[in-house]
């Protein structure tokens, strides 16, 4: 069974790591992975509570190795899952807990958005909005939210006139020629009543719809 072999490999590796498990006195921890871990770490550092809460960083998000999850959960009453987009990790943690009768409260997409990209400030704002979860550290989260609001207020009061710059391909990019001739072909097709819809990602291909206009 490949799934079983994968879990055994993950269990015996150092892919999954627990940070700060022995520090702090709050019975709440975080489970995260990838870039979200970096964002979370920076957010906690900015709030001033770095090292206070235990963090399980999953180096392998599938399959989730149950052993380290149950080990991490010992002594905790609440766990916050920090992950972008859909609740991939959250669903698996909840399944593990349900199968083992673990009653630890799991927070995830009930406090975080299931769309868009994360960044440290976004995480700070979400955690600050739910500062009551953090017991004696609540004041640290509240203070950070006030600091962010004060900063944004001062920033918005500054009038900055920045010249507008239309997105463009990098000099020498081979996509320049491709998109140029593609747009010419599309314009020619319009003469015969044939229309095309440009679909692309959020990066270079998305600029194909405006290039040359």
XYZ file of N, CA, C and O in Angstrom:
852
model
N 0.844 -1.193 0.000
C 0.000 0.000 0.000
C 0.878 1.241 0.000
O 1.610 1.503 0.959
N 0.814 2.029 -1.068
C 1.702 3.191 -1.196
C 1.433 4.245 -0.139
O 2.341 4.925 0.330
N 0.159 4.400 0.228
C -0.196 5.385 1.234
C 0.443 5.038 2.576
O 0.991 5.908 3.265
N 0.407 3.760 2.920
C 1.002 3.298 4.178
C 2.514 3.469 4.156
O 3.124 3.895 5.146
N 3.131 3.141 3.018
C 4.585 3.293 2.887
C 4.994 4.763 2.980
O 6.016 5.103 3.589
N 4.180 5.637 2.368
C 4.470 7.074 2.409
C 4.409 7.599 3.840
O 5.279 8.356 4.276
N 3.393 7.172 4.592
C 3.260 7.616 5.976
C 4.438 7.132 6.818
O 4.935 7.856 7.689
N 4.885 5.906 6.566
C 6.010 5.363 7.317
C 7.282 6.132 7.011
O 8.082 6.423 7.915
N 7.455 6.479 5.732
C 8.631 7.271 5.341
C 8.603 8.649 5.995
O 9.606 9.116 6.540
N 7.442 9.294 5.953
C 7.291 10.627 6.545
C 7.537 10.568 8.050
O 8.190 11.443 8.621
N 7.025 9.521 8.694
C 7.175 9.360 10.137
C 8.643 9.268 10.542
O 9.059 9.822 11.568
N 9.444 8.571 9.737
C 10.856 8.350 10.056
C 11.777 9.448 9.528
O 12.990 9.380 9.691
N 11.174 10.440 8.862
C 11.969 11.546 8.316
C 11.834 12.768 9.210
O 11.199 12.722 10.264
N 12.427 13.863 8.784
C 12.303 15.123 9.516
C 11.512 16.140 8.701
O 11.680 17.349 8.862
N 10.635 15.626 7.840
C 9.834 16.513 7.000
C 8.883 17.359 7.842
O 8.708 18.546 7.599
N 8.241 16.730 8.821
C 7.334 17.446 9.716
C 8.083 17.830 10.981
O 8.796 17.004 11.558
N 7.921 19.072 11.420
C 8.658 19.551 12.584
C 7.754 20.315 13.544
O 6.851 21.036 13.121
N 8.015 20.121 14.833
C 7.289 20.847 15.873
C 8.219 21.907 16.451
O 9.338 21.605 16.851
N 7.750 23.145 16.475
C 8.532 24.254 17.013
C 7.873 24.797 18.275
O 6.654 24.928 18.334
N 8.691 25.122 19.262
C 8.243 25.817 20.477
C 7.243 25.018 21.302
O 6.437 25.590 22.023
N 7.286 23.696 21.212
C 6.306 22.887 21.934
C 6.428 23.045 23.442
O 5.453 22.991 24.170
N 7.622 23.276 23.929
C 7.825 23.342 25.375
C 7.777 24.759 25.920
O 8.015 24.977 27.102
N 7.511 25.749 25.066
C 7.556 27.138 25.522
C 6.154 27.717 25.664
O 5.222 27.297 24.993
N 6.038 28.689 26.523
C 4.748 29.353 26.699
C 3.804 28.522 27.551
O 4.036 27.356 27.831
N 2.709 29.135 27.981
C 1.768 28.430 28.828
C 0.371 28.356 28.250
O -0.543 27.819 28.871
N 0.165 28.889 27.055
C -1.162 28.895 26.443
C -1.469 27.530 25.809
O -0.598 26.884 25.247
N -2.718 27.106 25.897
C -3.109 25.803 25.375
C -3.680 25.923 23.973
O -4.741 25.388 23.654
N -2.966 26.651 23.139
C -3.374 26.828 21.751
C -2.144 26.741 20.867
O -1.059 27.191 21.230
N -2.289 26.103 19.710
C -1.163 25.943 18.801
C -1.580 26.137 17.359
O -2.776 26.302 17.058
N -0.594 26.119 16.459
C -0.844 26.325 15.033
C -0.330 25.128 14.226
O 0.710 24.550 14.554
N -1.054 24.792 13.183
C -0.584 23.826 12.195
C -0.582 24.526 10.848
O -1.579 25.143 10.459
N 0.531 24.432 10.142
C 0.656 25.137 8.873
C 1.662 24.420 7.983
O 2.204 23.379 8.358
N 1.920 24.971 6.811
C 2.859 24.349 5.876
C 3.321 25.382 4.856
O 2.644 26.386 4.615
N 4.479 25.113 4.266
C 4.962 25.938 3.166
C 5.130 27.403 3.500
O 5.539 27.775 4.603
N 4.770 28.251 2.533
C 4.937 29.692 2.691
C 4.067 30.252 3.815
O 4.418 31.252 4.441
N 2.956 29.597 4.081
C 2.085 30.051 5.175
C 2.820 30.007 6.506
O 2.551 30.809 7.402
N 3.756 29.052 6.648
C 4.558 28.985 7.876
C 5.425 30.238 8.015
O 5.537 30.808 9.109
N 6.040 30.655 6.911
C 6.879 31.861 6.939
C 6.043 33.086 7.284
O 6.465 33.934 8.090
N 4.851 33.192 6.693
C 3.964 34.318 6.979
C 3.534 34.308 8.451
O 3.511 35.355 9.107
N 3.172 33.132 8.939
C 2.727 33.008 10.329
C 3.859 33.376 11.287
O 3.645 34.111 12.264
N 5.058 32.884 11.015
C 6.210 33.171 11.876
C 6.488 34.663 11.953
O 6.737 35.216 13.029
N 6.423 35.333 10.787
C 6.663 36.770 10.765
C 5.557 37.520 11.497
O 5.823 38.491 12.218
N 4.316 37.057 11.313
C 3.186 37.707 11.981
C 3.333 37.618 13.500
O 3.155 38.612 14.220
N 3.669 36.432 14.011
C 3.825 36.258 15.454
C 4.994 37.079 15.986
O 4.941 37.602 17.106
N 6.048 37.211 15.168
C 7.201 38.023 15.576
C 6.812 39.490 15.662
O 7.197 40.196 16.605
N 6.039 39.978 14.698
C 5.600 41.372 14.698
C 4.653 41.652 15.874
O 4.664 42.750 16.439
N 3.850 40.663 16.209
C 2.917 40.826 17.328
C 3.669 40.822 18.657
O 3.232 41.423 19.638
N 4.829 40.161 18.657
C 5.638 40.107 19.874
C 5.442 38.850 20.693
O 5.761 38.816 21.879
N 4.915 37.796 20.043
C 4.654 36.541 20.761
C 5.390 35.367 20.113
O 4.990 34.210 20.266
N 6.451 35.644 19.398
C 7.212 34.576 18.753
C 7.738 33.598 19.806
O 8.298 33.995 20.822
N 7.538 32.302 19.576
C 8.005 31.289 20.516
C 7.036 30.996 21.642
O 7.270 30.094 22.444
N 5.939 31.739 21.719
C 4.967 31.540 22.793
C 4.031 30.382 22.507
O 3.627 29.653 23.418
N 3.689 30.199 21.233
C 2.726 29.174 20.859
C 3.404 28.074 20.042
O 4.208 28.367 19.156
N 3.083 26.817 20.307
C 3.663 25.721 19.522
C 3.160 25.732 18.085
O 2.008 26.076 17.826
N 4.037 25.343 17.168
C 3.687 25.302 15.748
C 4.104 23.958 15.173
O 5.250 23.514 15.353
N 3.191 23.298 14.486
C 3.512 22.089 13.728
C 3.629 22.480 12.267
O 2.648 22.883 11.650
N 4.830 22.397 11.733
C 5.064 22.709 10.321
C 5.109 21.403 9.539
O 5.999 20.566 9.740
N 4.130 21.226 8.663
C 4.050 20.016 7.861
C 4.899 20.170 6.607
O 4.623 21.016 5.757
N 5.927 19.348 6.496
C 6.736 19.329 5.279
C 6.113 18.429 4.233
O 6.430 18.511 3.052
N 5.228 17.550 4.689
C 4.475 16.658 3.793
C 3.004 16.788 4.171
O 2.588 16.339 5.238
N 2.222 17.400 3.303
C 0.808 17.658 3.623
C -0.101 16.513 3.202
O -1.275 16.473 3.590
N 0.440 15.586 2.403
C -0.360 14.410 2.047
C 0.546 13.230 1.737
O 1.466 13.370 0.936
N 0.318 12.109 2.398
C -0.686 11.943 3.458
C -0.206 12.565 4.767
O 0.996 12.632 5.018
N -1.146 13.027 5.583
C -0.790 13.592 6.881
C -0.477 12.442 7.834
O -1.292 11.530 8.003
N 0.699 12.496 8.439
C 1.130 11.429 9.349
C 0.482 11.653 10.712
O 0.731 12.663 11.369
N -0.370 10.706 11.121
C -1.195 10.892 12.315
C -0.391 11.009 13.603
O -0.766 11.740 14.526
N 0.727 10.295 13.679
C 1.506 10.255 14.909
C 1.962 11.613 15.390
O 1.782 11.965 16.559
N 2.525 12.410 14.502
C 3.038 13.722 14.914
C 1.900 14.692 15.220
O 2.051 15.589 16.047
N 0.753 14.472 14.582
C -0.405 15.331 14.852
C -0.921 15.086 16.268
O -1.186 16.032 17.022
N -1.068 13.823 16.637
C -1.554 13.501 17.983
C -0.523 13.890 19.045
O -0.879 14.326 20.137
N 0.756 13.748 18.717
C 1.819 14.175 19.632
C 1.765 15.680 19.842
O 1.870 16.171 20.980
N 1.598 16.416 18.771
C 1.524 17.873 18.846
C 0.319 18.324 19.646
O 0.373 19.321 20.375
N -0.771 17.594 19.526
C -2.029 17.993 20.157
C -2.032 17.848 21.673
O -2.851 18.482 22.350
N -1.144 17.047 22.231
C -1.148 16.798 23.672
C -1.017 18.107 24.461
O -0.116 18.893 24.231
N -1.951 18.317 25.365
C -1.923 19.513 26.201
C -2.581 20.725 25.592
O -2.664 21.776 26.225
N -3.057 20.594 24.346
C -3.695 21.727 23.679
C -5.219 21.617 23.742
O -5.768 20.521 23.747
N -5.870 22.766 23.763
C -7.330 22.810 23.746
C -7.858 23.393 22.441
O -9.001 23.152 22.064
N -6.995 24.166 21.763
C -7.391 24.806 20.505
C -6.233 24.743 19.523
O -5.075 24.908 19.905
N -6.556 24.503 18.260
C -5.554 24.500 17.195
C -6.066 25.345 16.039
O -7.226 25.220 15.625
N -5.195 26.210 15.527
C -5.542 27.044 14.368
C -4.764 26.548 13.164
O -3.535 26.426 13.204
N -5.477 26.239 12.085
C -4.851 25.796 10.836
C -4.664 27.019 9.944
O -5.631 27.705 9.611
N -3.426 27.284 9.559
C -3.132 28.426 8.688
C -2.728 27.889 7.322
O -1.638 27.338 7.145
N -3.614 28.015 6.339
C -3.340 27.545 4.983
C -4.150 28.380 4.000
O -5.254 28.825 4.301
N -3.595 28.585 2.817
C -4.289 29.345 1.789
C -5.330 28.481 1.086
O -5.238 27.253 1.062
N -6.321 29.162 0.511
C -7.353 28.546 -0.323
C -8.167 27.515 0.451
O -8.503 27.730 1.594
N -8.486 26.383 -0.159
C -9.429 25.454 0.459
C -8.815 24.734 1.664
O -7.589 24.640 1.773
N -9.659 24.199 2.542
C -9.179 23.591 3.799
C -8.600 22.188 3.617
O -9.115 21.206 4.167
N -7.521 22.080 2.879
C -6.916 20.778 2.583
C -6.365 20.130 3.865
O -6.698 18.995 4.200
N -5.496 20.859 4.583
C -4.919 20.332 5.821
C -5.987 20.244 6.903
O -6.065 19.254 7.640
N -6.813 21.267 6.993
C -7.844 21.320 8.030
C -8.752 20.095 7.996
O -9.036 19.485 9.048
N -9.203 19.716 6.815
C -10.094 18.562 6.691
C -9.429 17.292 7.195
O -10.056 16.465 7.871
N -8.144 17.117 6.891
C -7.441 15.908 7.304
C -7.185 15.881 8.805
O -7.246 14.822 9.432
N -6.908 17.033 9.382
C -6.731 17.101 10.834
C -8.041 16.756 11.535
O -8.062 16.004 12.519
N -9.139 17.276 11.037
C -10.441 17.004 11.644
C -10.802 15.528 11.542
O -11.402 14.956 12.463
N -10.442 14.892 10.432
C -10.698 13.455 10.268
C -9.903 12.652 11.291
O -10.421 11.732 11.931
N -8.629 13.015 11.444
C -7.771 12.329 12.423
C -8.356 12.464 13.824
O -8.430 11.487 14.582
N -8.778 13.659 14.184
C -9.340 13.891 15.517
C -10.647 13.130 15.708
O -10.897 12.558 16.768
N -11.485 13.132 14.681
C -12.776 12.451 14.784
C -12.580 10.950 14.956
O -13.262 10.316 15.770
N -11.649 10.374 14.202
C -11.401 8.939 14.281
C -10.857 8.520 15.648
O -11.050 7.381 16.081
N -10.181 9.442 16.329
C -9.560 9.131 17.621
C -10.321 9.713 18.809
O -9.858 9.613 19.939
N -11.449 10.320 18.537
C -12.248 10.870 19.617
C -11.607 12.056 20.303
O -11.874 12.332 21.479
N -10.759 12.797 19.590
C -10.078 13.967 20.146
C -11.008 15.167 20.051
O -11.566 15.455 18.985
N -11.168 15.879 21.151
C -12.150 16.972 21.202
C -11.528 18.363 21.075
O -12.212 19.366 21.281
N -10.246 18.438 20.743
C -9.589 19.742 20.567
C -10.334 20.559 19.514
O -10.652 20.055 18.430
N -10.609 21.814 19.822
C -11.303 22.689 18.884
C -10.357 23.102 17.769
O -9.249 23.579 18.030
N -10.796 22.917 16.532
C -9.976 23.248 15.361
C -10.569 24.455 14.648
O -11.743 24.458 14.271
N -9.740 25.483 14.468
C -10.139 26.674 13.726
C -9.380 26.702 12.405
O -8.204 26.345 12.353
N -10.057 27.130 11.365
C -9.406 27.207 10.061
C -10.137 28.184 9.164
O -10.029 29.399 9.326
N -10.896 27.653 8.262
C -11.619 28.497 7.316
C -12.826 29.194 7.935
O -13.498 29.975 7.258
N -13.094 28.929 9.203
C -14.137 29.705 9.886
C -13.606 31.059 10.332
O -14.390 31.960 10.673
N -12.271 31.233 10.292
C -11.705 32.551 10.603
C -10.852 33.099 9.453
O -10.699 34.311 9.317
N -10.297 32.216 8.630
C -9.511 32.652 7.476
C -10.332 32.538 6.197
O -11.177 31.650 6.064
N -10.047 33.414 5.226
C -10.720 33.356 3.933
C -10.248 32.138 3.140
O -9.110 31.689 3.293
N -11.119 31.613 2.297
C -10.774 30.455 1.467
C -10.392 30.872 0.051
O -10.377 30.058 -0.860
N -10.085 32.153 -0.133
C -9.636 32.643 -1.443
C -8.588 33.727 -1.226
O -8.453 34.283 -0.130
N -7.843 34.024 -2.277
C -6.826 35.067 -2.186
C -5.522 34.558 -1.600
O -5.411 33.407 -1.173
N -4.532 35.435 -1.590
C -3.208 35.083 -1.089
C -3.009 35.630 0.324
O -3.513 36.690 0.668
N -2.236 34.896 1.120
C -1.921 35.337 2.471
C -0.688 36.237 2.465
O 0.090 36.259 1.523
N -0.515 36.970 3.540
C 0.708 37.711 3.825
C 0.744 37.921 5.334
O -0.262 37.699 6.020
N 1.885 38.308 5.895
C 1.974 38.455 7.351
C 0.929 39.396 7.948
O 0.332 39.093 8.987
N 0.696 40.537 7.289
C -0.258 41.504 7.831
C -1.674 40.948 7.851
O -2.425 41.163 8.809
N -2.047 40.220 6.802
C -3.379 39.611 6.756
C -3.557 38.651 7.928
O -4.596 38.647 8.594
N -2.532 37.840 8.187
C -2.609 36.885 9.297
C -2.693 37.624 10.634
O -3.458 37.239 11.521
N -1.924 38.694 10.767
C -1.976 39.502 12.000
C -3.391 40.023 12.227
O -3.905 40.000 13.359
N -4.023 40.522 11.166
C -5.360 41.083 11.289
C -6.385 40.010 11.682
O -7.250 40.250 12.535
N -6.280 38.832 11.064
C -7.223 37.752 11.378
C -7.057 37.298 12.829
O -8.033 37.152 13.562
N -5.809 37.082 13.235
C -5.567 36.648 14.613
C -5.966 37.737 15.603
O -6.508 37.447 16.678
N -5.727 38.999 15.233
C -6.122 40.108 16.098
C -7.626 40.209 16.260
O -8.133 40.545 17.334
N -8.341 39.904 15.197
C -9.803 39.940 15.232
C -10.342 38.876 16.185
O -11.441 39.026 16.734
N -9.568 37.799 16.368
C -9.974 36.706 17.255
C -9.004 36.597 18.437
O -8.636 35.509 18.871
N -8.588 37.758 18.938
C -7.588 37.802 20.011
C -8.035 37.107 21.293
O -7.206 36.700 22.107
N -9.352 36.948 21.471
C -9.859 36.302 22.690
C -9.433 34.832 22.768
O -9.489 34.230 23.849
N -8.998 34.265 21.660
C -8.540 32.880 21.650
C -7.213 32.706 22.382
O -6.860 31.593 22.783
N -6.476 33.794 22.570
C -5.094 33.689 23.015
C -4.873 34.010 24.498
O -3.756 34.286 24.916
N -5.942 33.953 25.275
C -5.815 34.056 26.725
C -5.067 35.287 27.187
O -5.398 36.417 26.836
N -4.023 35.059 27.984
C -3.279 36.170 28.580
C -2.508 36.991 27.554
O -2.050 38.090 27.861
N -2.365 36.464 26.335
C -1.646 37.191 25.285
C -2.577 38.051 24.437
O -2.147 38.652 23.444
N -3.848 38.100 24.804
C -4.831 38.861 24.029
C -4.396 40.302 23.818
O -4.534 40.857 22.725
N -3.843 40.917 24.857
C -3.453 42.327 24.775
C -2.382 42.563 23.711
O -2.340 43.630 23.090
N -1.497 41.577 23.502
C -0.454 41.725 22.477
C -1.062 41.780 21.081
O -0.628 42.557 20.230
N -2.071 40.950 20.847
C -2.742 40.934 19.543
C -3.552 42.209 19.344
O -3.564 42.781 18.250
N -4.216 42.653 20.394
C -5.005 43.891 20.300
C -4.102 45.086 20.005
O -4.450 45.954 19.194
N -2.955 45.133 20.664
C -2.021 46.241 20.462
C -1.522 46.267 19.025
O -1.405 47.342 18.409
N -1.220 45.096 18.483
C -0.708 45.040 17.116
C -1.756 45.524 16.114
O -1.433 46.234 15.155
N -3.003 45.164 16.335
C -4.087 45.622 15.456
C -4.186 47.142 15.507
O -4.346 47.812 14.471
N -4.081 47.715 16.694
C -4.124 49.182 16.830
C -2.951 49.833 16.107
O -3.111 50.882 15.462
N -1.779 49.213 16.206
C -0.597 49.748 15.524
C -0.785 49.733 14.006
O -0.412 50.692 13.315
N -1.359 48.640 13.491
C -1.598 48.527 12.045
C -2.595 49.582 11.583
O -2.409 50.239 10.553
N -3.658 49.766 12.349
C -4.674 50.761 11.994
C -4.102 52.172 12.029
O -4.408 53.000 11.159
N -3.262 52.465 13.028
C -2.629 53.786 13.112
C -1.709 54.024 11.917
O -1.700 55.119 11.331
N -0.960 52.991 11.551
C -0.037 53.104 10.414
C -0.805 53.348 9.115
O -0.440 54.222 8.316
N -1.879 52.570 8.910
C -2.674 52.721 7.689
C -3.328 54.096 7.622
O -3.450 54.699 6.549
N -3.752 54.595 8.771
C -4.376 55.921 8.824
C -3.384 56.999 8.411
O -3.711 57.900 7.621
N -2.164 56.902 8.913
C -1.131 57.876 8.557
C -0.745 57.746 7.091
O -0.518 58.740 6.397
N -0.684 56.501 6.603
C -0.309 56.265 5.214
C -1.347 56.833 4.260
O -1.010 57.441 3.239
N -2.615 56.649 4.598
C -3.698 57.134 3.739
C -3.788 58.659 3.719
O -4.384 59.239 2.809
N -3.211 59.290 4.738
C -3.269 60.749 4.800
C -2.185 61.404 3.941
O -2.190 62.620 3.745
N -1.280 60.581 3.420
C -0.191 61.102 2.587
C -0.595 61.032 1.114
O -0.931 59.966 0.607
N -0.593 62.158 0.449
C -0.946 62.204 -0.974
C 0.305 61.940 -1.812
O 1.274 62.700 -1.756
N 0.265 60.857 -2.566
C 1.411 60.494 -3.412
C 0.932 60.376 -4.859
O 0.041 59.576 -5.159
N 1.504 61.161 -5.730
C 1.154 61.094 -7.145
C 2.193 60.252 -7.883
O 3.304 60.697 -8.168
N 1.831 59.026 -8.167
C 2.734 58.086 -8.850
C 2.266 57.927 -10.296
O 1.091 57.639 -10.542
N 3.150 58.108 -11.271
C 2.759 57.928 -12.671
C 2.240 56.518 -12.924
O 2.780 55.546 -12.397
N 1.191 56.429 -13.728
C 0.638 55.117 -14.045
C 1.539 54.402 -15.056
O 2.054 55.023 -15.979
N 1.719 53.121 -14.859
C 2.549 52.328 -15.770
C 1.790 51.055 -16.148
O 1.478 50.229 -15.290
N 1.475 50.937 -17.428
C 0.754 49.754 -17.898
C 1.655 48.525 -17.803
O 2.828 48.584 -18.187
N 1.148 47.413 -17.323
C 1.948 46.182 -17.279
C 2.470 45.824 -18.667
O 1.783 46.024 -19.672
N 3.669 45.289 -18.720
C 4.266 44.963 -20.014
C 5.205 43.775 -19.862
O 5.635 43.440 -18.767
N 5.507 43.142 -20.981
C 6.455 42.039 -20.958
C 7.877 42.563 -20.766
O 8.192 43.704 -21.127
N 8.723 41.741 -20.210
C 10.122 42.114 -20.019
C 10.797 42.286 -21.381
O 10.449 41.592 -22.346
N 11.767 43.185 -21.479
C 12.515 43.334 -22.737
C 13.159 42.003 -23.141
O 13.781 41.339 -22.317
N 12.955 41.637 -24.413
C 13.534 40.391 -24.904
C 12.700 39.154 -24.655
O 13.085 38.054 -25.070
N 11.561 39.314 -23.990
C 10.720 38.148 -23.696
C 10.146 37.570 -24.993
O 9.584 38.293 -25.817
N 10.278 36.257 -25.222
C 9.761 35.647 -26.462
C 8.247 35.714 -26.588
O 7.709 35.574 -27.691
N 7.561 35.937 -25.461
C 6.098 36.027 -25.525
C 5.644 37.295 -26.244
O 4.497 37.374 -26.704
N 6.517 38.279 -26.328
C 6.148 39.526 -27.002
C 5.698 39.250 -28.439
O 4.618 39.670 -28.859
N 6.539 38.554 -29.177
C 6.214 38.256 -30.570
C 4.995 37.370 -30.715
O 4.129 37.595 -31.582
N 4.910 36.358 -29.845
C 3.775 35.432 -29.900
C 2.458 36.159 -29.709
O 1.510 35.997 -30.496
N 2.400 36.993 -28.664
C 1.157 37.697 -28.342
C 0.852 38.765 -29.392
O -0.315 38.987 -29.746
N 1.881 39.410 -29.915
C 1.682 40.437 -30.941
C 0.974 39.847 -32.155
O -0.046 40.385 -32.621
N 1.488 38.738 -32.660
C 0.893 38.128 -33.853
C -0.437 37.447 -33.525
O -1.328 37.395 -34.381
N -0.579 36.977 -32.319
C -1.855 36.387 -31.909
C -2.951 37.444 -31.923
O -4.063 37.201 -32.419
N -2.644 38.647 -31.432
C -3.631 39.725 -31.435
C -3.983 40.170 -32.848
O -5.132 40.501 -33.142
N -2.984 40.174 -33.740
C -3.251 40.525 -35.141
C -4.184 39.500 -35.764
O -5.144 39.842 -36.490
N -3.921 38.212 -35.481
C -4.760 37.146 -36.016
C -6.193 37.263 -35.507
O -7.164 37.066 -36.259
N -6.339 37.599 -34.242
C -7.668 37.744 -33.647
C -8.431 38.903 -34.298
O -9.628 38.797 -34.588
N -7.708 40.017 -34.555
C -8.343 41.160 -35.204
C -8.806 40.795 -36.618
O -9.870 41.232 -37.074
N -8.007 39.994 -37.307
C -8.384 39.550 -38.651
C -9.624 38.664 -38.600
O -10.511 38.751 -39.455
N -9.690 37.795 -37.596
C -10.824 36.881 -37.468
C -12.127 37.640 -37.206
O -13.209 37.200 -37.614
N -12.019 38.787 -36.540
C -13.207 39.583 -36.250
C -13.890 40.055 -37.520
O -15.110 40.262 -37.553
N -13.099 40.236 -38.590
C -13.672 40.676 -39.871
C -14.665 39.663 -40.419
O -15.532 39.988 -41.209
N -14.491 38.404 -40.005
C -15.363 37.333 -40.494
C -16.380 36.898 -39.428
O -16.976 35.836 -39.539
N -16.516 37.758 -38.406
C -17.523 37.468 -37.384
C -17.109 36.420 -36.374
O -17.958 35.865 -35.668
N -15.813 36.129 -36.316
C -15.339 35.124 -35.345
C -14.601 35.835 -34.206
O -13.674 36.615 -34.457
N -15.029 35.571 -32.994
C -14.458 36.244 -31.826
C -13.860 35.217 -30.852
O -14.353 34.095 -30.740
N -12.818 35.636 -30.171
C -12.116 34.740 -29.246
C -12.003 35.386 -27.869
O -11.925 36.606 -27.742
N -11.997 34.543 -26.864
C -11.852 34.992 -25.485
C -10.456 34.613 -25.003
O -10.033 33.469 -25.132
N -9.742 35.611 -24.475
C -8.398 35.350 -23.958
C -8.485 34.909 -22.506
O -9.044 35.602 -21.666
N -7.937 33.744 -22.231
C -7.907 33.230 -20.866
C -6.453 33.032 -20.453
O -5.667 32.460 -21.203
N -6.085 33.505 -19.276
C -4.702 33.348 -18.833
C -4.589 33.386 -17.332
O -5.578 33.598 -16.621
N -3.375 33.162 -16.830
C -3.153 33.194 -15.395
C -2.980 34.638 -14.926
O -3.168 35.582 -15.691
N -2.584 34.828 -13.677
C -2.465 36.176 -13.123
C -1.154 36.847 -13.503
O -0.900 37.984 -13.139
N -0.293 36.124 -14.226
C 1.012 36.674 -14.568
C 1.097 37.123 -16.010
O 0.227 37.831 -16.537
N 2.146 36.664 -16.701
C 2.448 37.150 -18.045
C 1.325 36.893 -19.043
O 1.015 37.753 -19.859
N 0.711 35.720 -18.978
C -0.312 35.410 -19.971
C -1.546 36.281 -19.809
O -2.270 36.539 -20.759
N -1.783 36.740 -18.578
C -2.905 37.634 -18.351
C -2.735 38.961 -19.061
O -3.703 39.645 -19.382
N -1.481 39.336 -19.361
C -1.227 40.608 -20.048
C -1.496 40.510 -21.543
O -1.509 41.517 -22.244
N -1.716 39.290 -22.032
C -1.964 39.113 -23.464
C -3.205 39.886 -23.905
O -3.303 40.325 -25.059
N -4.152 40.077 -22.980
C -5.393 40.744 -23.346
C -5.215 42.245 -23.515
O -6.057 42.912 -24.116
N -4.125 42.818 -22.979
C -3.935 44.264 -23.078
C -2.702 44.622 -23.901
O -2.508 45.784 -24.249
N -1.875 43.644 -24.225
C -0.627 43.933 -24.929
C -0.910 44.496 -26.319
O -1.711 43.973 -27.084
N -0.278 45.597 -26.627
C -0.411 46.186 -27.965
C -1.594 47.127 -28.097
O -1.805 47.704 -29.152
N -2.355 47.307 -27.037
C -3.514 48.205 -27.118
C -3.146 49.592 -26.602
O -2.268 49.744 -25.786
